[in-house]
């Protein structure tokens, strides 16, 4: 594992077609760009003229009707539109989970929207990913707990995943989200989950048929006792396996078995734990690509 | 320590006056930009017409005479110029240490130049910084070994520094440089130094009266046994002290006691060890600022 090109490929997949972002129409609220929409989605929502405004031309953008001047009013009126689009089959995979719409993580949201609409609006979405690992007490060798997503999951069925990962919903701080997801996804008790250590963040931007997806993932390391065994709780995981880091590295470098954004978090883990070293050509490029999206 | 503004200030200091880079003249060798020079330095070297070429105008750049078509020829002829400039007092702080001149770390250098001339030429310089720390076996609390630079050092006298840090010279891989500097600067035996773990890299660009300084630092974590005591070896360090991470954080956030670029590496350490958390406003900005220079 001296060639980092497989890892670079995975990072490129996370940032697929990002050059096409210029074809998208900015979504501007309160003078701030908070999203980007594909032309096809702009054509759909412009029919809702009492909610959305459309400025055409080179400097064109989608906005909201001026009387929608609070977070609450905007969230409510946009939710009505989204409910209609859900019935029309435009928005699928409804989650009943609200995401904040904001120019950056620490700003007050200009509104809240259903998670399933996030990529259509091209809003920044945040998540938490937990590297759950076991260290050999003798050799120090690391094994990583890997989840297999259930075959019935609407997104990324059967793909490999982190032991615990989830979107960052409105109204829950990342730390509490980690505790909640640890319990819900893997049966990790709160006292153990509380030892998860925040270790930074990675970012990427994916452009696809679904829309524009500028994501930031808060990364956590959770060292687990050798005798701890995670248990699938909610039917979203079909199995957990504990794999040597070398095997995980091989899967990341040479396959697309992992859900795309997990690769990014695992590569960051391997950099921080010295599994990937400065002597490997491409190291610095790899390190800088871990945060090639708007990390704010 | 919920306010990250002090840390942000330190990162801004590392990237001081970077907007002035556009006033600098690119240094282009073999079709690649490998440096940037201040107008005053261009005026000095253009006198050496058999070595340097100068293309004027908006697209202007400094180059090398076309007959200097190998690394060896370039290094030799430029060294003669630098020796002359040393005698004239233009280049001070001579190190007798050769730095590679290259567009990125893993490319073959187009030439080698004396380290003291690096900032005049505005070449990318690389370094290694080692966070030497002790973990309390009971509480897990971290203390960091901090060096005080000797009052007689030409650069940054009396400033606080890492236990071990150094420039990355030509012909030595980063790992071996760590071993060498560990022995030379702190008397850390090779077997212990070899446990230093590469954990990533940070980057910044400083513009100053000295010139253009685009640096990349390879970061290492070295967990030391509680009973290990570093010993100044070469007169460059006046004392080593072991300080609680909270105290170090306070020094970084509220003073300029540390040599400027050490702050960057310490902040990265605090992010990776969960001392700075996603709940602190500005976290993501801080994480992205750690690699605001050209990390390649």
Coordinates of C-alpha atoms in Angstrom, one line a residue:
Chain A
X1 CA 0.0 0.0 0.0
X2 CA 2.5 2.6 -1.2
X3 CA 0.4 3.9 -4.0
X4 CA -2.3 6.3 -2.9
X5 CA -4.0 6.5 -6.3
X6 CA -6.9 4.3 -5.2
X7 CA -7.6 6.7 -2.3
X8 CA -7.4 9.7 -4.6
X9 CA -10.0 8.0 -6.8
X10 CA -12.4 7.7 -3.9
X11 CA -12.0 11.3 -3.0
X12 CA -12.7 12.3 -6.6
X13 CA -15.9 10.3 -6.5
X14 CA -17.0 12.3 -3.5
X15 CA -16.5 15.4 -5.5
X16 CA -18.0 14.1 -8.8
X17 CA -18.9 16.6 -11.5
X18 CA -18.3 19.6 -9.1
X19 CA -17.3 21.7 -12.2
X20 CA -20.9 21.5 -13.3
X21 CA -22.0 23.6 -10.3
X22 CA -21.8 26.7 -12.5
X23 CA -24.9 25.5 -14.4
X24 CA -26.9 25.6 -11.2
X25 CA -29.0 28.6 -10.0
X26 CA -28.1 30.0 -6.6
X27 CA -30.8 30.0 -3.9
X28 CA -30.5 33.3 -2.0
X29 CA -32.3 34.1 1.2
X30 CA -31.7 37.2 3.3
X31 CA -28.9 38.3 0.9
X32 CA -27.0 35.0 1.5
X33 CA -26.5 32.1 -0.9
X34 CA -27.8 29.1 1.0
X35 CA -28.1 26.6 -1.9
X36 CA -27.9 25.9 -5.6
X37 CA -30.7 24.3 -7.8
X38 CA -30.6 22.3 -10.9
X39 CA -32.5 24.0 -13.8
X40 CA -35.1 21.2 -13.8
X41 CA -36.0 21.8 -10.2
X42 CA -36.1 25.6 -10.7
X43 CA -38.7 24.9 -13.5
X44 CA -40.8 23.0 -11.0
X45 CA -40.8 25.3 -8.1
X46 CA -41.3 28.5 -10.1
X47 CA -44.9 27.5 -10.5
X48 CA -45.3 28.3 -6.8
X49 CA -45.1 32.0 -7.4
X50 CA -46.5 33.0 -4.0
X51 CA -43.5 31.3 -2.3
X52 CA -40.6 31.4 -4.7
X53 CA -39.2 34.3 -6.8
X54 CA -37.0 33.8 -9.8
X55 CA -34.6 36.4 -11.1
X56 CA -33.5 35.4 -14.6
X57 CA -30.2 36.0 -16.5
X58 CA -26.6 35.7 -15.8
X59 CA -26.9 37.0 -12.2
X60 CA -30.1 35.0 -11.8
X61 CA -31.2 33.4 -8.6
X62 CA -34.1 31.8 -6.8
X63 CA -35.4 33.7 -3.8
X64 CA -38.4 33.7 -1.5
X65 CA -41.4 36.0 -1.6
X66 CA -40.5 39.1 0.5
X67 CA -43.4 38.7 3.0
X68 CA -41.7 35.4 4.1
X69 CA -39.5 37.3 6.5
X70 CA -39.0 34.9 9.3
X71 CA -37.6 31.4 9.7
X72 CA -41.0 30.2 10.8
X73 CA -43.0 31.7 7.9
X74 CA -40.5 30.5 5.4
X75 CA -40.3 27.0 6.8
X76 CA -44.1 26.7 6.9
X77 CA -44.8 27.9 3.3
X78 CA -41.9 25.9 1.8
X79 CA -43.1 22.8 3.7
X80 CA -46.5 23.1 2.0
X81 CA -44.8 23.2 -1.4
X82 CA -42.6 20.2 -0.5
X83 CA -45.6 18.3 0.6
X84 CA -47.2 18.9 -2.8
X85 CA -44.0 17.9 -4.6
X86 CA -43.9 14.8 -2.4
X87 CA -47.4 13.8 -3.6
X88 CA -46.3 14.4 -7.2
X89 CA -43.4 12.1 -6.7
X90 CA -40.8 14.8 -7.3
X91 CA -39.3 14.4 -3.8
X92 CA -38.8 10.9 -2.7
X93 CA -37.3 9.2 0.3
X94 CA -39.2 11.5 2.8
X95 CA -37.5 11.4 6.2
X96 CA -39.7 13.6 8.5
X97 CA -36.4 15.2 9.6
X98 CA -35.8 18.9 9.4
X99 CA -32.5 20.3 8.2
X100 CA -31.4 23.9 8.8
X101 CA -30.9 26.1 5.7
X102 CA -27.9 28.2 6.4
X103 CA -24.8 29.7 4.8
X104 CA -22.6 28.2 7.5
X105 CA -23.0 25.9 10.5
X106 CA -22.9 28.4 13.3
X107 CA -25.4 30.9 11.8
X108 CA -29.1 30.9 12.6
X109 CA -31.0 29.0 9.9
X110 CA -33.0 31.1 7.5
X111 CA -35.5 28.3 7.4
X112 CA -35.9 24.5 8.0
X113 CA -36.7 22.0 5.3
X114 CA -37.4 18.3 5.1
X115 CA -34.1 16.4 4.7
X116 CA -35.3 14.6 1.5
X117 CA -35.4 18.0 -0.2
X118 CA -31.8 19.0 0.8
X119 CA -30.1 18.0 -2.4
X120 CA -32.8 19.5 -4.6
X121 CA -32.2 22.9 -2.9
X122 CA -28.5 22.2 -2.8
X123 CA -28.2 23.3 0.9
X124 CA -25.2 22.6 3.0
X125 CA -25.8 19.4 4.9
X126 CA -23.9 18.2 8.0
X127 CA -23.3 14.8 9.4
X128 CA -21.5 12.9 12.0
X129 CA -19.4 9.8 11.3
X130 CA -17.9 7.6 14.0
X131 CA -14.8 5.5 13.5
X132 CA -15.4 2.7 15.9
X133 CA -12.1 0.8 16.4
X134 CA -10.4 -1.7 18.6
X135 CA -6.7 -1.5 19.3
X136 CA -4.8 -4.7 20.0
X137 CA -3.4 -4.4 23.5
X138 CA -0.2 -6.1 22.5
X139 CA 0.7 -4.9 19.0
X140 CA -1.3 -1.7 18.9
X141 CA -2.8 -2.9 15.5
X142 CA -6.1 -1.3 14.7
X143 CA -9.3 -3.1 13.6
X144 CA -12.3 -1.1 12.5
X145 CA -15.9 -2.0 13.0
X146 CA -17.7 -1.9 9.7
X147 CA -21.5 -2.0 9.1
X148 CA -23.2 -3.5 6.1
X149 CA -26.3 -1.4 5.3
X150 CA -29.5 -3.3 5.1
X151 CA -30.6 -4.5 1.5
X152 CA -33.9 -2.7 2.1
X153 CA -32.4 0.8 2.8
X154 CA -33.6 3.3 0.1
X155 CA -30.1 4.8 -0.2
X156 CA -26.9 2.8 -0.6
X157 CA -28.4 -0.6 0.1
X158 CA -25.8 -3.3 1.0
X159 CA -23.0 -0.8 1.0
X160 CA -20.4 -0.9 3.8
X161 CA -20.7 1.9 6.3
X162 CA -19.3 3.2 9.6
X163 CA -20.4 1.6 12.8
X164 CA -22.4 4.8 13.4
X165 CA -23.1 7.7 11.1
X166 CA -26.0 10.0 10.6
X167 CA -27.2 13.3 9.3
X168 CA -27.0 16.3 11.6
X169 CA -30.6 17.5 12.2
X170 CA -31.7 20.8 13.5
X171 CA -31.9 21.3 17.3
X172 CA -29.4 18.7 18.4
X173 CA -25.7 19.5 19.0
X174 CA -23.3 17.1 17.2
X175 CA -22.2 15.5 20.5
X176 CA -25.8 14.6 21.4
X177 CA -26.4 13.4 17.9
X178 CA -23.4 11.0 18.3
X179 CA -24.9 9.6 21.5
X180 CA -28.3 9.2 19.9
X181 CA -27.0 7.5 16.8
X182 CA -24.7 5.3 18.8
X183 CA -27.7 4.0 20.8
X184 CA -30.0 3.8 17.8
X185 CA -27.7 2.2 15.2
X186 CA -25.4 0.0 17.1
X187 CA -26.6 -0.3 20.7
X188 CA -23.6 1.5 22.1
X189 CA -24.5 2.5 25.7
X190 CA -24.3 6.3 26.5
X191 CA -21.3 6.0 28.8
X192 CA -19.2 4.3 26.2
X193 CA -20.5 6.5 23.4
X194 CA -19.5 9.5 25.4
X195 CA -15.9 8.6 25.0
X196 CA -16.1 9.3 21.3
X197 CA -13.6 12.0 20.6
X198 CA -14.2 14.7 18.0
X199 CA -11.2 14.7 15.7
X200 CA -12.0 17.3 13.0
X201 CA -14.1 17.5 9.9
X202 CA -14.0 16.6 6.2
X203 CA -15.9 18.2 3.3
X204 CA -16.9 17.5 -0.3
X205 CA -19.3 18.6 -3.0
X206 CA -21.1 16.1 -5.2
X207 CA -23.1 17.1 -8.3
X208 CA -25.5 14.5 -9.6
X209 CA -28.9 13.9 -11.1
X210 CA -30.3 14.5 -7.6
X211 CA -28.8 18.0 -7.4
X212 CA -26.1 19.8 -5.6
X213 CA -24.7 18.3 -2.3
X214 CA -22.1 20.3 -0.4
X215 CA -21.5 18.2 2.7
X216 CA -19.5 18.6 5.9
X217 CA -18.9 15.6 8.1
X218 CA -17.8 15.9 11.7
X219 CA -15.5 13.0 12.4
X220 CA -15.2 11.1 15.7
X221 CA -12.9 8.3 16.9
X222 CA -14.4 5.9 19.3
X223 CA -12.0 3.3 20.8
X224 CA -14.0 0.3 21.8
X225 CA -13.1 -2.4 24.3
X226 CA -12.0 -5.7 22.6
X227 CA -15.0 -7.5 24.0
X228 CA -17.7 -5.0 22.9
X229 CA -19.9 -6.2 20.1
X230 CA -22.3 -3.7 18.4
X231 CA -25.8 -5.0 17.7
X232 CA -28.0 -3.8 14.9
X233 CA -31.0 -2.0 16.5
X234 CA -33.3 -0.6 13.9
X235 CA -33.1 -2.9 10.9
X236 CA -30.9 -0.4 9.0
X237 CA -27.8 -2.5 9.4
X238 CA -27.6 -6.2 8.3
X239 CA -24.4 -7.0 10.1
X240 CA -21.3 -5.6 11.8
X241 CA -17.8 -7.0 11.2
X242 CA -14.5 -6.1 12.8
X243 CA -11.8 -5.9 10.2
X244 CA -8.1 -5.2 10.3
X245 CA -7.3 -1.7 9.1
X246 CA -5.2 -3.1 6.3
X247 CA -8.3 -4.9 4.9
X248 CA -10.4 -1.8 5.2
X249 CA -7.6 0.2 3.4
X250 CA -7.7 -2.4 0.6
X251 CA -11.5 -2.1 0.3
X252 CA -11.3 1.7 0.2
X253 CA -8.4 1.8 -2.3
X254 CA -9.6 -0.9 -4.7
X255 CA -13.4 -1.2 -4.5
X256 CA -16.5 1.0 -4.2
X257 CA -17.9 -1.3 -1.5
X258 CA -18.1 1.6 1.0
X259 CA -20.8 4.2 0.8
X260 CA -19.0 7.0 -1.0
X261 CA -18.5 9.5 1.8
X262 CA -17.4 6.9 4.3
X263 CA -14.2 6.6 2.2
X264 CA -13.3 10.2 3.0
X265 CA -13.7 9.7 6.7
X266 CA -11.7 6.4 6.7
X267 CA -8.9 8.0 4.7
X268 CA -8.8 10.9 7.3
X269 CA -8.6 8.2 10.0
X270 CA -5.7 6.5 8.3
X271 CA -3.9 9.8 7.9
X272 CA -4.4 10.7 11.5
X273 CA -3.3 7.3 12.7
X274 CA -0.1 7.2 10.7
X275 CA -1.3 4.4 8.4
X276 CA -0.7 6.6 5.4
X277 CA 2.6 8.4 5.7
X278 CA 4.4 11.5 4.2
X279 CA 6.8 9.2 2.3
X280 CA 3.9 8.0 0.0
X281 CA 3.8 10.1 -3.1
X282 CA 0.5 12.0 -3.2
X283 CA 0.2 12.3 0.6
X284 CA -0.1 16.0 0.6
X285 CA -2.6 16.1 -2.2
X286 CA -4.7 13.4 -0.4
X287 CA -4.6 15.5 2.9
X288 CA -5.7 18.6 1.1
X289 CA -8.5 16.8 -0.8
X290 CA -10.1 15.7 2.5
X291 CA -11.5 19.2 2.8
X292 CA -12.1 20.2 -0.8
X293 CA -15.7 21.2 -0.1
X294 CA -16.7 24.5 1.6
X295 CA -15.8 23.6 5.2
X296 CA -17.9 26.2 7.0
Chain B
X1 CA -12.2 28.1 26.3
X2 CA -15.4 28.3 24.3
X3 CA -14.3 31.2 22.1
X4 CA -12.0 30.2 19.3
X5 CA -11.2 33.8 18.2
X6 CA -7.7 33.7 19.8
X7 CA -6.9 30.6 17.7
X8 CA -8.2 32.2 14.6
X9 CA -5.9 35.3 15.2
X10 CA -2.9 33.0 15.4
X11 CA -3.8 31.4 12.1
X12 CA -4.3 34.8 10.5
X13 CA -0.7 35.7 11.7
X14 CA 0.6 32.6 9.9
X15 CA -1.1 33.9 6.7
X16 CA -0.2 37.6 7.2
X17 CA -0.4 39.9 4.1
X18 CA -1.1 36.9 1.8
X19 CA -3.2 39.3 -0.4
X20 CA 0.1 41.1 -1.3
X21 CA 1.3 38.0 -3.1
X22 CA 0.0 39.5 -6.4
X23 CA 2.7 42.2 -6.2
X24 CA 5.4 39.5 -6.4
X25 CA 7.1 38.2 -9.6
X26 CA 6.7 34.5 -10.3
X27 CA 9.9 32.5 -10.6
X28 CA 9.4 30.0 -13.3
X29 CA 11.7 27.1 -14.2
X30 CA 11.0 24.3 -16.7
X31 CA 7.6 25.9 -17.3
X32 CA 6.6 25.5 -13.7
X33 CA 6.1 28.3 -11.1
X34 CA 8.4 27.3 -8.2
X35 CA 8.6 30.6 -6.4
X36 CA 7.7 34.3 -6.1
X37 CA 10.0 37.2 -5.6
X38 CA 9.6 40.6 -4.1
X39 CA 10.4 43.5 -6.6
X40 CA 13.4 44.5 -4.5
X41 CA 15.0 41.1 -4.8
X42 CA 14.2 40.9 -8.6
X43 CA 16.1 44.2 -8.9
X44 CA 19.2 42.7 -7.2
X45 CA 19.4 39.4 -9.1
X46 CA 18.7 40.8 -12.6
X47 CA 22.2 42.1 -12.5
X48 CA 23.3 38.5 -12.8
X49 CA 22.3 38.3 -16.5
X50 CA 24.1 35.1 -17.3
X51 CA 22.1 33.2 -14.6
X52 CA 18.7 34.9 -14.4
X53 CA 16.3 36.1 -17.1
X54 CA 13.6 38.7 -16.5
X55 CA 10.4 38.9 -18.6
X56 CA 8.7 42.2 -17.9
X57 CA 5.1 43.3 -18.0
X58 CA 1.9 41.9 -16.6
X59 CA 2.8 38.4 -17.4
X60 CA 6.4 39.0 -16.3
X61 CA 8.4 36.4 -14.6
X62 CA 12.0 35.6 -13.5
X63 CA 13.6 32.6 -15.2
X64 CA 16.9 31.0 -15.6
X65 CA 19.3 31.2 -18.6
X66 CA 18.3 28.4 -21.0
X67 CA 21.7 26.8 -21.0
X68 CA 21.1 25.9 -17.3
X69 CA 19.1 22.9 -18.3
X70 CA 19.9 20.4 -15.4
X71 CA 19.3 20.5 -11.7
X72 CA 23.1 20.4 -11.2
X73 CA 24.0 23.2 -13.5
X74 CA 21.2 25.5 -12.0
X75 CA 22.2 24.7 -8.4
X76 CA 25.8 25.4 -9.1
X77 CA 25.4 28.7 -10.9
X78 CA 22.7 30.0 -8.5
X79 CA 24.9 29.0 -5.6
X80 CA 27.6 31.3 -7.0
X81 CA 25.2 34.2 -7.1
X82 CA 23.9 33.5 -3.6
X83 CA 27.5 33.4 -2.3
X84 CA 28.0 36.8 -3.7
X85 CA 24.8 38.1 -2.2
X86 CA 25.8 36.6 1.1
X87 CA 29.0 38.7 1.0
X88 CA 27.0 41.8 0.1
X89 CA 24.8 41.1 3.2
X90 CA 21.7 40.6 1.1
X91 CA 21.3 37.1 2.3
X92 CA 21.7 36.6 6.0
X93 CA 21.4 33.7 8.4
X94 CA 23.3 31.3 6.2
X95 CA 22.5 27.7 7.1
X96 CA 24.7 25.5 4.8
X97 CA 21.6 23.4 4.3
X98 CA 20.1 22.8 0.8
X99 CA 16.4 23.1 0.1
X100 CA 14.9 21.6 -3.0
X101 CA 13.2 24.0 -5.4
X102 CA 10.0 22.3 -6.7
X103 CA 6.4 22.9 -7.6
X104 CA 5.3 20.1 -5.2
X105 CA 6.9 17.8 -2.6
X106 CA 7.0 14.6 -4.7
X107 CA 8.4 16.1 -7.9
X108 CA 12.1 16.1 -8.7
X109 CA 13.6 19.4 -7.7
X110 CA 14.5 21.8 -10.6
X111 CA 17.5 22.9 -8.4
X112 CA 18.7 23.1 -4.9
X113 CA 19.3 26.4 -3.0
X114 CA 20.7 27.4 0.3
X115 CA 18.0 27.5 2.9
X116 CA 18.7 31.1 3.9
X117 CA 17.6 32.1 0.4
X118 CA 14.3 30.2 0.4
X119 CA 12.1 33.1 1.4
X120 CA 13.8 35.5 -1.1
X121 CA 13.0 33.1 -3.9
X122 CA 9.6 32.4 -2.4
X123 CA 10.0 28.6 -2.8
X124 CA 7.8 26.1 -1.1
X125 CA 9.5 25.0 2.1
X126 CA 8.6 21.9 4.1
X127 CA 9.2 21.1 7.8
X128 CA 8.5 18.6 10.4
X129 CA 6.9 19.4 13.8
X130 CA 6.6 16.9 16.6
X131 CA 4.0 17.2 19.3
X132 CA 5.8 15.5 22.2
X133 CA 3.2 14.8 24.8
X134 CA 2.5 12.8 28.0
X135 CA -0.8 11.3 28.8
X136 CA -1.8 10.9 32.5
X137 CA -2.3 7.2 33.0
X138 CA -5.3 7.7 35.3
X139 CA -7.1 10.7 33.9
X140 CA -5.9 10.7 30.3
X141 CA -5.1 14.4 30.6
X142 CA -2.5 15.5 28.2
X143 CA 0.6 17.6 28.9
X144 CA 2.8 18.9 26.1
X145 CA 6.5 19.3 26.2
X146 CA 7.4 22.9 25.2
X147 CA 10.8 24.2 24.3
X148 CA 12.1 27.7 24.9
X149 CA 14.3 28.8 22.0
X150 CA 17.7 30.0 23.0
X151 CA 18.1 33.8 23.4
X152 CA 21.1 33.6 20.9
X153 CA 19.1 32.0 18.1
X154 CA 19.0 34.3 15.0
X155 CA 15.4 33.6 14.3
X156 CA 12.6 33.8 16.9
X157 CA 14.9 34.0 20.0
X158 CA 13.3 33.2 23.3
X159 CA 10.0 32.1 21.7
X160 CA 8.3 28.9 22.7
X161 CA 8.6 26.0 20.3
X162 CA 7.8 22.3 19.8
X163 CA 10.0 19.8 21.6
X164 CA 11.3 19.0 18.1
X165 CA 10.9 20.8 14.8
X166 CA 13.0 21.5 11.8
X167 CA 13.2 22.3 8.2
X168 CA 12.9 19.4 5.7
X169 CA 16.2 19.3 3.8
X170 CA 16.9 17.7 0.5
X171 CA 17.8 14.0 0.5
X172 CA 16.3 13.0 3.8
X173 CA 12.8 11.4 4.0
X174 CA 10.6 13.1 6.6
X175 CA 10.7 10.1 8.9
X176 CA 14.5 10.1 9.0
X177 CA 14.5 13.8 9.5
X178 CA 12.2 13.3 12.6
X179 CA 14.7 10.7 14.0
X180 CA 17.6 13.1 13.3
X181 CA 16.0 16.2 14.9
X182 CA 14.7 14.2 17.9
X183 CA 18.3 13.2 18.7
X184 CA 19.9 16.5 17.9
X185 CA 17.4 18.8 19.6
X186 CA 16.1 16.9 22.6
X187 CA 18.2 13.8 23.1
X188 CA 15.3 11.5 22.2
X189 CA 16.8 8.1 21.5
X190 CA 16.0 6.5 18.1
X191 CA 13.8 3.7 19.4
X192 CA 11.6 6.2 21.2
X193 CA 11.6 8.7 18.3
X194 CA 10.6 5.9 16.0
X195 CA 7.2 5.8 17.8
X196 CA 6.4 9.3 16.5
X197 CA 3.3 8.9 14.4
X198 CA 2.6 11.0 11.3
X199 CA -0.8 12.6 11.7
X200 CA -1.2 14.9 8.7
X201 CA 0.1 18.2 7.5
X202 CA -0.8 21.9 7.8
X203 CA 0.0 24.7 5.4
X204 CA 0.2 28.5 5.4
X205 CA 1.6 31.4 3.3
X206 CA 3.3 34.4 5.0
X207 CA 4.2 37.5 3.1
X208 CA 6.7 39.8 4.9
X209 CA 9.7 42.1 4.3
X210 CA 11.7 38.9 4.0
X211 CA 9.7 37.7 1.0
X212 CA 7.1 35.0 0.2
X213 CA 6.9 32.0 2.4
X214 CA 4.6 29.2 1.4
X215 CA 5.2 26.4 3.9
X216 CA 3.9 22.9 4.5
X217 CA 4.6 21.3 7.9
X218 CA 4.4 17.5 8.4
X219 CA 2.9 17.0 11.8
X220 CA 3.8 14.1 14.2
X221 CA 2.5 13.0 17.6
X222 CA 5.0 11.5 19.9
X223 CA 3.6 10.1 23.1
X224 CA 6.4 10.1 25.7
X225 CA 6.7 8.0 28.9
X226 CA 5.9 10.1 32.0
X227 CA 9.5 9.6 33.2
X228 CA 11.2 10.8 30.0
X229 CA 12.9 14.2 30.2
X230 CA 14.2 15.8 27.0
X231 CA 17.6 17.4 27.3
X232 CA 18.8 20.4 25.2
X233 CA 21.6 19.1 23.0
X234 CA 22.9 21.8 20.7
X235 CA 22.4 25.1 22.5
X236 CA 19.4 26.0 20.4
X237 CA 17.0 25.3 23.3
X238 CA 17.3 27.0 26.7
X239 CA 14.8 24.8 28.5
X240 CA 12.1 22.3 28.1
X241 CA 8.9 22.4 30.2
X242 CA 6.0 20.0 30.5
X243 CA 2.8 22.0 30.5
X244 CA -0.9 21.0 30.8
X245 CA -2.7 21.3 27.4
X246 CA -5.0 23.8 28.9
X247 CA -2.1 26.1 29.7
X248 CA -0.7 25.6 26.2
X249 CA -4.1 26.4 24.8
X250 CA -4.2 29.6 26.8
X251 CA -0.8 30.6 25.6
X252 CA -1.8 30.0 22.0
X253 CA -5.1 31.8 22.2
X254 CA -4.0 34.8 24.2
X255 CA -0.3 35.4 23.5
X256 CA 2.2 35.4 20.8
X257 CA 4.7 33.5 23.0
X258 CA 5.0 30.6 20.5
X259 CA 6.9 30.8 17.3
X260 CA 4.1 31.7 14.8
X261 CA 3.9 28.4 12.9
X262 CA 3.9 26.3 16.1
X263 CA 0.5 27.7 16.9
X264 CA -0.9 26.1 13.7
X265 CA 0.5 22.6 14.6
X266 CA -0.7 22.9 18.2
X267 CA -4.2 23.9 17.1
X268 CA -4.3 20.9 14.8
X269 CA -3.2 18.8 17.7
X270 CA -6.1 20.2 19.9
X271 CA -8.6 19.5 17.1
X272 CA -7.4 15.9 16.6
X273 CA -7.4 15.2 20.3
X274 CA -10.9 16.6 20.8
X275 CA -9.8 19.5 23.0
X276 CA -11.5 21.8 20.5
X277 CA -15.0 20.6 19.7
X278 CA -17.6 21.1 16.9
X279 CA -19.9 22.8 19.5
X280 CA -17.5 25.8 19.6
X281 CA -18.6 28.4 17.1
X282 CA -15.9 28.9 14.5
X283 CA -14.7 25.2 14.7
X284 CA -15.2 24.5 11.0
X285 CA -13.5 27.8 10.0
X286 CA -10.6 26.9 12.2
X287 CA -10.3 23.4 10.7
X288 CA -10.3 24.7 7.2
X289 CA -7.8 27.5 8.0
X290 CA -5.2 24.9 9.1
X291 CA -4.5 24.1 5.5
X292 CA -5.0 27.5 3.9
X293 CA -1.7 27.4 2.1
X294 CA -0.9 25.4 -1.0
X295 CA -0.7 21.9 0.6
X296 CA 1.1 20.1 -2.2

